Tab-separated table of C-alpha atoms in Angstrom:
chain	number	residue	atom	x	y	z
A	1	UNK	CA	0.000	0.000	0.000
A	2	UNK	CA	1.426	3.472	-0.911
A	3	UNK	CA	1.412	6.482	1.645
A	4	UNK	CA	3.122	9.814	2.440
A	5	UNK	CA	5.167	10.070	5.171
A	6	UNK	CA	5.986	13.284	6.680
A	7	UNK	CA	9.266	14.114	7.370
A	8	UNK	CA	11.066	17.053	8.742
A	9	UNK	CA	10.245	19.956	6.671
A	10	UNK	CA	8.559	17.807	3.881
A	11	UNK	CA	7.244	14.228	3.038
A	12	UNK	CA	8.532	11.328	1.073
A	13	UNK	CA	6.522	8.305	-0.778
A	14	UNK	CA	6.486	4.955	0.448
A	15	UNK	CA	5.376	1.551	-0.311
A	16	UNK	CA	4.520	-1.076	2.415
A	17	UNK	CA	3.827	-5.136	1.007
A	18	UNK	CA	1.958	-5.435	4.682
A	19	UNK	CA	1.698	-8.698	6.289
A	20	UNK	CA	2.959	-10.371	9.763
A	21	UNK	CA	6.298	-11.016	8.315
A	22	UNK	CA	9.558	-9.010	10.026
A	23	UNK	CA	9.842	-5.866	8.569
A	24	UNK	CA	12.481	-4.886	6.207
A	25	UNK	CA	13.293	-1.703	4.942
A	26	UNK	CA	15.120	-1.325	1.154
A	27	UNK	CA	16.751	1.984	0.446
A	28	UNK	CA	17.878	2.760	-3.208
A	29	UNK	CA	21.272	3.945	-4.764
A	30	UNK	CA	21.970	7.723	-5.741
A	31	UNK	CA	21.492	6.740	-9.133
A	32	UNK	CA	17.779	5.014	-8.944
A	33	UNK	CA	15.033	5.617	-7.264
A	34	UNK	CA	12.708	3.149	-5.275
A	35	UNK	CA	11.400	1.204	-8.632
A	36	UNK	CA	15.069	-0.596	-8.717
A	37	UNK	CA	13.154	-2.968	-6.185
A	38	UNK	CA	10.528	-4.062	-8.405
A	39	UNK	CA	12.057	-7.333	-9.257
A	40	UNK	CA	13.332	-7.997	-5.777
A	41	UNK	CA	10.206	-7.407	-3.339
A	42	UNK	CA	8.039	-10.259	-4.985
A	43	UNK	CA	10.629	-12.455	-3.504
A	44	UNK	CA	11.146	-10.841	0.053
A	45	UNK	CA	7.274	-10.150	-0.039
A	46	UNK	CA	6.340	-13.737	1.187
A	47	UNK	CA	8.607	-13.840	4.229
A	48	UNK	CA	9.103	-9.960	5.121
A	49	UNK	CA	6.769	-7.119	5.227
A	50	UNK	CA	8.640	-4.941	2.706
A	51	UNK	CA	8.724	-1.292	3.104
A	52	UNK	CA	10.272	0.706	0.349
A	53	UNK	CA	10.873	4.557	-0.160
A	54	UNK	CA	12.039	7.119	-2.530
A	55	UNK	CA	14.714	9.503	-0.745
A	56	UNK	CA	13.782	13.027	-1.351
A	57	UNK	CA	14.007	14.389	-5.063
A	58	UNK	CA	13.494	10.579	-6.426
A	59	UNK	CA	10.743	9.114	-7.826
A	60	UNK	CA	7.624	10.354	-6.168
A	61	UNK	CA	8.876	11.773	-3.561
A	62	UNK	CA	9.369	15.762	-4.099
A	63	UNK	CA	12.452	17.511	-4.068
A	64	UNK	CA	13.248	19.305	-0.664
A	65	UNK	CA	13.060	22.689	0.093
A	66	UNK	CA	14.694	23.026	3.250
A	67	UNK	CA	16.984	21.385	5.655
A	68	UNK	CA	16.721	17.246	6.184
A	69	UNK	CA	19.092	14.495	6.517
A	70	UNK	CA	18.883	11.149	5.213
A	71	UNK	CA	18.921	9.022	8.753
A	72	UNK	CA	16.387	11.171	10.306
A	73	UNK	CA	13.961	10.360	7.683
A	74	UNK	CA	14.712	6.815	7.647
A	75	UNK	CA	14.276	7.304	11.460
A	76	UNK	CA	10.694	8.809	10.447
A	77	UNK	CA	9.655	5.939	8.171
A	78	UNK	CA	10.272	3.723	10.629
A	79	UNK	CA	8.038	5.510	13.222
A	80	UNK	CA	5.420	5.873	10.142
A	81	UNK	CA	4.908	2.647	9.989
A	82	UNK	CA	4.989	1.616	13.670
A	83	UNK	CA	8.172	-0.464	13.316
A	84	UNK	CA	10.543	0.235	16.477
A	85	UNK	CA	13.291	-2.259	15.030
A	86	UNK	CA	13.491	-3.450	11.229
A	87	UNK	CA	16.503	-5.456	9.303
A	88	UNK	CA	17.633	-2.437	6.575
A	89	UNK	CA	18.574	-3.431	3.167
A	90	UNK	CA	20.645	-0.442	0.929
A	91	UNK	CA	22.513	0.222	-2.106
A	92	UNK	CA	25.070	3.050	-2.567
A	93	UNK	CA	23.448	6.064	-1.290
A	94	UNK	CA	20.897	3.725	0.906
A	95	UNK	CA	23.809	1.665	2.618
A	96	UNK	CA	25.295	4.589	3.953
A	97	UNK	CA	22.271	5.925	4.967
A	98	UNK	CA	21.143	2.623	6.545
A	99	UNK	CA	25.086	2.592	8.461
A	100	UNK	CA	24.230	5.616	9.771
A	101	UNK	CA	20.900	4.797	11.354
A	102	UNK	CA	22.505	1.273	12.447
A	103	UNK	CA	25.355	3.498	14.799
A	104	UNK	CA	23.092	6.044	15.472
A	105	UNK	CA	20.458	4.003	17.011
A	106	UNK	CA	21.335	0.390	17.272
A	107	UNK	CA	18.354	-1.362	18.637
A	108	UNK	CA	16.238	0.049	15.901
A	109	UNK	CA	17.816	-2.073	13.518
A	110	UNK	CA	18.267	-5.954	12.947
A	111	UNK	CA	20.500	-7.058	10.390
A	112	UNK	CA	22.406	-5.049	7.587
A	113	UNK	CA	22.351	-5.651	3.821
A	114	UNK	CA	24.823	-3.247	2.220
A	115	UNK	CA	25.203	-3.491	-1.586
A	116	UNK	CA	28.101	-1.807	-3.032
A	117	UNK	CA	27.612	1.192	0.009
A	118	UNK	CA	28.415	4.204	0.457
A	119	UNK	CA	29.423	5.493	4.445
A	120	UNK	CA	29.997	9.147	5.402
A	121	UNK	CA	33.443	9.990	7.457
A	122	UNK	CA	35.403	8.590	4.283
A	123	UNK	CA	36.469	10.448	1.352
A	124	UNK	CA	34.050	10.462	-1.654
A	125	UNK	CA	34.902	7.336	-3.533
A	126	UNK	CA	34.114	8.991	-7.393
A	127	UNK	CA	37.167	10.681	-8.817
A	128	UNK	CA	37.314	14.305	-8.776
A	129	UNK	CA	38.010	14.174	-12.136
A	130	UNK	CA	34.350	12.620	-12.427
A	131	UNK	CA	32.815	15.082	-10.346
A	132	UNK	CA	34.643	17.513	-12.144
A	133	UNK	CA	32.854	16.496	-15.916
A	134	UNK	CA	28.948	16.180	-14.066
A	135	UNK	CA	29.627	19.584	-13.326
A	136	UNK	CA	30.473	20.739	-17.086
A	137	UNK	CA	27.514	18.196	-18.469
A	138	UNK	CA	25.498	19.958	-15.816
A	139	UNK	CA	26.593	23.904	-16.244
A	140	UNK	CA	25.540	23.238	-20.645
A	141	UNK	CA	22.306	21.141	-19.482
A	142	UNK	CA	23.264	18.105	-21.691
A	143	UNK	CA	21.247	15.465	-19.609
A	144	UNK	CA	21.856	12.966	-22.678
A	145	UNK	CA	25.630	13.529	-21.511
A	146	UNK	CA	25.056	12.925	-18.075
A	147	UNK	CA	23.095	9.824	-18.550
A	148	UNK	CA	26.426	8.762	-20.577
A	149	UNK	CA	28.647	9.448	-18.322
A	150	UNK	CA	26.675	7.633	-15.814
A	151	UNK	CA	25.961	5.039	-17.682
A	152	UNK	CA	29.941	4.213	-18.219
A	153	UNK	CA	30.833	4.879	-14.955
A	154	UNK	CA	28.204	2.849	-12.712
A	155	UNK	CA	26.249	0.318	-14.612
A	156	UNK	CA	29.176	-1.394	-16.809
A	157	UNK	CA	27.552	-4.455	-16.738
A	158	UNK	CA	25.034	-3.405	-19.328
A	159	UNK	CA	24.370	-3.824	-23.184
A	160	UNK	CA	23.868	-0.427	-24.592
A	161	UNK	CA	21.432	0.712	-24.925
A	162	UNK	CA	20.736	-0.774	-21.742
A	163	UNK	CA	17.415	1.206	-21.798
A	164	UNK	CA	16.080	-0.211	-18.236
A	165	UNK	CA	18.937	1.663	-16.415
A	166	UNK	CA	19.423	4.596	-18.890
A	167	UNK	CA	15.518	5.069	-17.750
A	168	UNK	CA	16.979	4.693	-13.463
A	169	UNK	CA	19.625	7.489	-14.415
A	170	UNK	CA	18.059	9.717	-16.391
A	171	UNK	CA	15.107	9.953	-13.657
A	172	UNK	CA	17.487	9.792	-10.557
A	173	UNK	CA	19.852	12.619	-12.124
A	174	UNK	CA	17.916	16.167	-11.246
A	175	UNK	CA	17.669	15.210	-7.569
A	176	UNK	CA	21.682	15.386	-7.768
A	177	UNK	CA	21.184	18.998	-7.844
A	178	UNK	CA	18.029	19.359	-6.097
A	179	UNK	CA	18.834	17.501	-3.042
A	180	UNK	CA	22.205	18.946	-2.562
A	181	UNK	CA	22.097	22.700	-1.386
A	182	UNK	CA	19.308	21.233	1.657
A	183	UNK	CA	21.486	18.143	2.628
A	184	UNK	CA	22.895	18.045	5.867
A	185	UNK	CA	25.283	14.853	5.956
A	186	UNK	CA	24.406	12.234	8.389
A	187	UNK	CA	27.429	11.944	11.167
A	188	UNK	CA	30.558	10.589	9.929
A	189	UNK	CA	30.511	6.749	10.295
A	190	UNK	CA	33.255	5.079	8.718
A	191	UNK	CA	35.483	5.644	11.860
A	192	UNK	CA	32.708	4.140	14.124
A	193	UNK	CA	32.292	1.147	11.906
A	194	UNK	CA	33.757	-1.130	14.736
A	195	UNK	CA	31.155	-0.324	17.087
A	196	UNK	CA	28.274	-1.794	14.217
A	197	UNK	CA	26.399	-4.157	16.282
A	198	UNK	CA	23.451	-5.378	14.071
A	199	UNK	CA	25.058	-8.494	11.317
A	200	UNK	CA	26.157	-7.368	8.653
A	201	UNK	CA	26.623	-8.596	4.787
A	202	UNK	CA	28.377	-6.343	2.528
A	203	UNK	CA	27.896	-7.303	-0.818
A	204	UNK	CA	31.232	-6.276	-3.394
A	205	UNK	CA	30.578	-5.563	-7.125
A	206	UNK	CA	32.886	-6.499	-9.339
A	207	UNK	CA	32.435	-4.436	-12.346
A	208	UNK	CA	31.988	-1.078	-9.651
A	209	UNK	CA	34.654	1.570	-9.973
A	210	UNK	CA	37.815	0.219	-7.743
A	211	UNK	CA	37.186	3.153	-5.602
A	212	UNK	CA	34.393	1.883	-4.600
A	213	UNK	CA	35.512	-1.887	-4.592
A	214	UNK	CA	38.350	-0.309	-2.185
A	215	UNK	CA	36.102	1.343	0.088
A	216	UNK	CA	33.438	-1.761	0.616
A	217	UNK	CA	36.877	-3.326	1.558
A	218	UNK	CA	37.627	-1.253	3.912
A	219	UNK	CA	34.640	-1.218	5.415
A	220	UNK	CA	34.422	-4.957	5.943
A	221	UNK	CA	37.397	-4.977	7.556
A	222	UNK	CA	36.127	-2.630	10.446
A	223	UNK	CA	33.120	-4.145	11.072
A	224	UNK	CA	32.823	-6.738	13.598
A	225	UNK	CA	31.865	-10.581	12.183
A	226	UNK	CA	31.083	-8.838	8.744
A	227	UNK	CA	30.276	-11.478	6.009
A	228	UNK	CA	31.158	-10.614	2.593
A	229	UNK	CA	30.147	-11.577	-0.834
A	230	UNK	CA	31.625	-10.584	-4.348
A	231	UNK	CA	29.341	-10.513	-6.953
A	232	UNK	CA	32.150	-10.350	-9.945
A	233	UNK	CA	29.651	-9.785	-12.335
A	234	UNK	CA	27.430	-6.723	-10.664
A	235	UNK	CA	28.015	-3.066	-11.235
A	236	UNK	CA	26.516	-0.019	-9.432
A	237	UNK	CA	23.047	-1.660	-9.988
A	238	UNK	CA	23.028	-5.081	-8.394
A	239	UNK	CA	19.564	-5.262	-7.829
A	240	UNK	CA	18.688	-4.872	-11.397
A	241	UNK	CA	21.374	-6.920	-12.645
A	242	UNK	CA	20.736	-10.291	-10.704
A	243	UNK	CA	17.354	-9.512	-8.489
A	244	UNK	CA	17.045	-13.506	-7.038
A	245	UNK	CA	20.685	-13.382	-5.850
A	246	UNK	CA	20.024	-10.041	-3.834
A	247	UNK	CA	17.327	-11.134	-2.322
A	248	UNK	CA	18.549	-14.012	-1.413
A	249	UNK	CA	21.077	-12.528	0.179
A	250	UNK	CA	18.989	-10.073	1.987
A	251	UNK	CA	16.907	-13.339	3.211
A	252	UNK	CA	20.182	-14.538	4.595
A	253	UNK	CA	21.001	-11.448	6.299
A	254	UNK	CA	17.560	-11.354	7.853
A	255	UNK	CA	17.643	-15.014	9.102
A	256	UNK	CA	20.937	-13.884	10.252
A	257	UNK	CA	19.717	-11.126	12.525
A	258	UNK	CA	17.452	-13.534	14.079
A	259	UNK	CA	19.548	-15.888	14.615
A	260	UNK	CA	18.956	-18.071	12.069
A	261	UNK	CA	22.342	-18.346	10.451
């Protein structure tokens, strides 16, 4: 069922399967909004009540006009839907933002799925040379560029025209510039990585810029009991590329938080 949930200073769009499972929250990449899900939740659906949501700017979820960070509304969709504790599941932008709730209030989460994430308190893993050519693409308004660029740089696993995640980028793009001036970065994590106490899986993409591959890494290596996986074959976009093996390892990393594994 969808719903608006009020944040701080705005609202954001949601989607919740229902159901008696254990909750489970999924939080997209920078470069996607909620939709890269679609073919993941019908498998989660049957053992999880699946709560999705598009970050602010994405999807349908309207760009913000004021201050907001990305914990505090996970915090708040969390306390939309009742949930006091929920296993988090996150790509890019959405791990670091589910790291961040995970140290900032540990007994509101379960069990970590991180898929190629991000985590504040760490140099930005894209080149500056990269961030350095968005800002050209963006300053002439070539979106067609922009979707290139990303395109090349985060979803190298495709066949052009690779048209499903050309359609991701080219939607996610303008909340790269609308999100950013009212974006107050979550706390810096990646030095408080060792005190992570939910599990954690952290799941390595092969075909991701080696920046990133570096930083995932890194991050394993901090985090207490951390079980990784390499997915050799994954880029930026795992969930796309090779749905049943993310969610099975989100089912793992669930049964894991309870014990299971």
């Amino acid at each position: 069922m969808e719903s608006t949930v009020r944040v701080r200073n705005g609202e954001i769009w949601a989607d919740d399967t229902g159901g008696d499972g254990p909750p489970l929250v999924l939080l997209h990449p920078g470069i996607a909004d909620s939709g890269v899900w679609d073919r993941v939740v019908p498998e989660l659906a049957p053992h999880h009540r699946v709560i999705r949501y598009d970050a602010r700017g994405y999807g349908r979820s309207p760009a913000p006009t004021a201050a907001y960070s990305q914990a505090e509304d996970l915090a708040a969709v969390l306390d939309h839907f009742g949930l006091d504790r929920a296993a988090l599941a996150g790509t890019s932008m959405g791990g670091a933002t589910a790291v961040s709730l995970a140290l900032d209030a540990p007994d509101r989460v379960t069990a970590l799925a991180l898929f190629c994430p991000g985590v504040t308190g760490r140099p930005d893993p894209d080149p500056p040379a990269l961030t350095q050519e968005i800002g050209t693409l963006a300053r002439a308004g070539d979106m067609d560029g922009l979707v290139a660029l990303a395109l090349r740089t985060w979803a190298a696993a495709g066949t052009a025209p690779d048209a499903k995640a050309a359609d991701f980028v080219r939607r996610a793009i303008p909340a790269w510039f609308t999100t950013h001036p009212h974006q107050v970065p979550d706390a810096p994590a990646y030095d408080r990585l060792p005190a992570l106490r939910p599990p954690c899986l952290i799941a390595i993409t092969g075909l991701d810029q080696p920046e990133v591959v570096r930083c995932n890494e890194q991050m394993a290596a901090r985090i207490p009991d951390c079980r990784v996986v390499r997915l050799p074959d994954c880029d930026h976009l795992p969930s796309l590329r090779e749905p049943g093996t993310v969610a099975r390892l989100i089912l793992e990393a669930c049964a894991r938080g309870r014990g299971g594994v």
